[in-house]
CSV table of C-alpha atoms in Angstrom, one decimal:
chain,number,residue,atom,x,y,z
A,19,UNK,CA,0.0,0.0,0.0
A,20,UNK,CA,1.0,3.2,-0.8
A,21,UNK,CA,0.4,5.9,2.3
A,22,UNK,CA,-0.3,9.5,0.6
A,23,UNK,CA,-0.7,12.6,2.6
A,24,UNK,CA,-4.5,14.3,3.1
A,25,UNK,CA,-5.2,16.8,5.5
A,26,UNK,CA,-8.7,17.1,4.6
A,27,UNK,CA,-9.7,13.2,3.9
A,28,UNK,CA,-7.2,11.0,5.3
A,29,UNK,CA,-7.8,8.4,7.8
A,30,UNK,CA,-4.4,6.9,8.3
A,31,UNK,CA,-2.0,8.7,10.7
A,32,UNK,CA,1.7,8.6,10.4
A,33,UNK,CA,4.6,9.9,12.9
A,34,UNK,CA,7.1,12.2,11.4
A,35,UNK,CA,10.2,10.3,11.5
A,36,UNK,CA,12.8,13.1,9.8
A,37,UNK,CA,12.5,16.4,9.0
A,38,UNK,CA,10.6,17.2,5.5
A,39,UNK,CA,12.4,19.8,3.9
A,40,UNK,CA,9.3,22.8,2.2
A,41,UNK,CA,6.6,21.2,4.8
A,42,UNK,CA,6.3,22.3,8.3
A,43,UNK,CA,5.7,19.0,9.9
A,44,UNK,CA,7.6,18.5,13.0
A,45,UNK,CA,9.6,15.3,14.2
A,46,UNK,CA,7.2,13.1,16.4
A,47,UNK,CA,4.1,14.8,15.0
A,48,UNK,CA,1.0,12.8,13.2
A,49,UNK,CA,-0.4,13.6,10.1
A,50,UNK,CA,-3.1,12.3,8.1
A,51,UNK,CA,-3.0,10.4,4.7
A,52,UNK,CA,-4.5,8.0,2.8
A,53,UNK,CA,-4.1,4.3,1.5
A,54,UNK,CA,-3.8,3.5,-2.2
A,55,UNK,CA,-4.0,-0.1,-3.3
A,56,UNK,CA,-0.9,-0.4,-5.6
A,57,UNK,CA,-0.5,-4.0,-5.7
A,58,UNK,CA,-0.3,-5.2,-9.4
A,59,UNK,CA,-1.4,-1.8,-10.9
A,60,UNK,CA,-0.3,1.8,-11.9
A,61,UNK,CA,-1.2,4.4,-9.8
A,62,UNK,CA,-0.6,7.9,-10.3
A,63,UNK,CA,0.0,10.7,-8.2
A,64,UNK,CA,1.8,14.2,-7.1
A,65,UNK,CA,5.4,13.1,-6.1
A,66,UNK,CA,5.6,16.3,-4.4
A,67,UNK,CA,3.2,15.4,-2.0
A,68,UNK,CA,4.7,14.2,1.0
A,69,UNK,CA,4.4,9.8,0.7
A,70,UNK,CA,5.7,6.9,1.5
A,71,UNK,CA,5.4,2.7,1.2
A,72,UNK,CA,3.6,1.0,3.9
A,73,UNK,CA,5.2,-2.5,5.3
A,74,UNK,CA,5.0,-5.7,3.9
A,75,UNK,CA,6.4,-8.8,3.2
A,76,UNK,CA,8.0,-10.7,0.5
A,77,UNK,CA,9.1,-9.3,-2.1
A,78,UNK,CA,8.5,-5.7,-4.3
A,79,UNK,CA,9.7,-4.5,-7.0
A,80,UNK,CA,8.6,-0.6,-8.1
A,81,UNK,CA,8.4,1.7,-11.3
A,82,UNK,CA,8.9,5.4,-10.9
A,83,UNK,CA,7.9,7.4,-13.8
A,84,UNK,CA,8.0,11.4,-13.4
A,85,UNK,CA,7.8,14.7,-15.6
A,86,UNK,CA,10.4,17.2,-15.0
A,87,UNK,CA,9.8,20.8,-14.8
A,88,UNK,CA,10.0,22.4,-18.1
A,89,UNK,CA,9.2,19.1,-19.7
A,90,UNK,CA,8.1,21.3,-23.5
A,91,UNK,CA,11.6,22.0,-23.4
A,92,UNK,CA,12.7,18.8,-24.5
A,93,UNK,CA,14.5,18.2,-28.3
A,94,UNK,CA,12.1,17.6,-30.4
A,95,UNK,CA,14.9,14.4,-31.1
A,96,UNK,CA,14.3,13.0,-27.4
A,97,UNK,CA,10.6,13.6,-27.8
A,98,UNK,CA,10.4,11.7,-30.7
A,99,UNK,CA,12.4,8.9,-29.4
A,100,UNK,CA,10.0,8.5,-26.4
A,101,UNK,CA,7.5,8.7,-28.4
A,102,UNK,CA,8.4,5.6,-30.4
A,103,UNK,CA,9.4,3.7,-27.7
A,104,UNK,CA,5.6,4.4,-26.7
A,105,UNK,CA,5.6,6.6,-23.6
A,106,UNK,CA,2.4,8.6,-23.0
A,107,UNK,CA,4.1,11.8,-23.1
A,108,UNK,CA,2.2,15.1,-22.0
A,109,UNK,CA,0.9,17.2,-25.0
A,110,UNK,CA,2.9,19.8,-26.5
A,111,UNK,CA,0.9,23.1,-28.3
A,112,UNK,CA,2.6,25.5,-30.2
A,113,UNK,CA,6.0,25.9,-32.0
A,114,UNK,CA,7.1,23.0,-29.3
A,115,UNK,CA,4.7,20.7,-30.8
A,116,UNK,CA,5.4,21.8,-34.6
A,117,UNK,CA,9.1,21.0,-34.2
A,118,UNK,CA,8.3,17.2,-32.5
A,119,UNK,CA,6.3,16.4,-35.2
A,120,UNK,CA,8.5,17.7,-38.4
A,121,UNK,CA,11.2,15.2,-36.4
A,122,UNK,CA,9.1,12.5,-35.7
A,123,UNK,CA,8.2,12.7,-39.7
A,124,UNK,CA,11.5,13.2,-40.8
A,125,UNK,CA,13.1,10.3,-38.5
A,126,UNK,CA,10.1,8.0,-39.7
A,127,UNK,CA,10.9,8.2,-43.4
């Protein structure tokens, strides 16, 4: 289970164990989250929201996908490669998108 912070809805409480740097949670103090079934499917959510893994057992293994700041910015050549090796990338408008697509076309000929 994934635990996900919610001030407003959550039902599970955590302690603060370390300091969370941009958040003013103290050491020792309990906030509120939320559980997320992630067992055997994708889940999506702000990574910048304070979260963490509940404990288990046996044996885990996890894929972390994120988009960076200033994702538009991207060569129209690394778009396109992403985009052939069939990542759902976010969509681009404007000039941005006008450049991916005269590479993807040229690169595909």
């Amino acid at each position: 289970e994934l635990w996900i912070y919610d001030p407003d809805s959550g039902t599970v409480e955590i302690e603060v164990r370390e300091r969370l740097r941009g958040f003013g949670f103290r050491v020792g103090s309990k906030i509120k989250g939320r559980l997320l079934d992630v067992r055997g499917k994708w889940v999506q959510f702000d990574g910048n929201t304070p979260h963490c893994t509940m404990p288990f057992e046996g044996t885990r293994y996890s894929m972390i996908y994120f988009t960076r700041r200033r994702w538009q910015d991207m060569s129209t050549a690394v778009f396109a490669r992403l985009s052939d090796a069939g990542f759902a990338l976010p969509q681009l408008s404007g000039e941005a998108a006008q450049r991916a697509l005269a590479m993807h076309a040229a690169q595909s000929s």
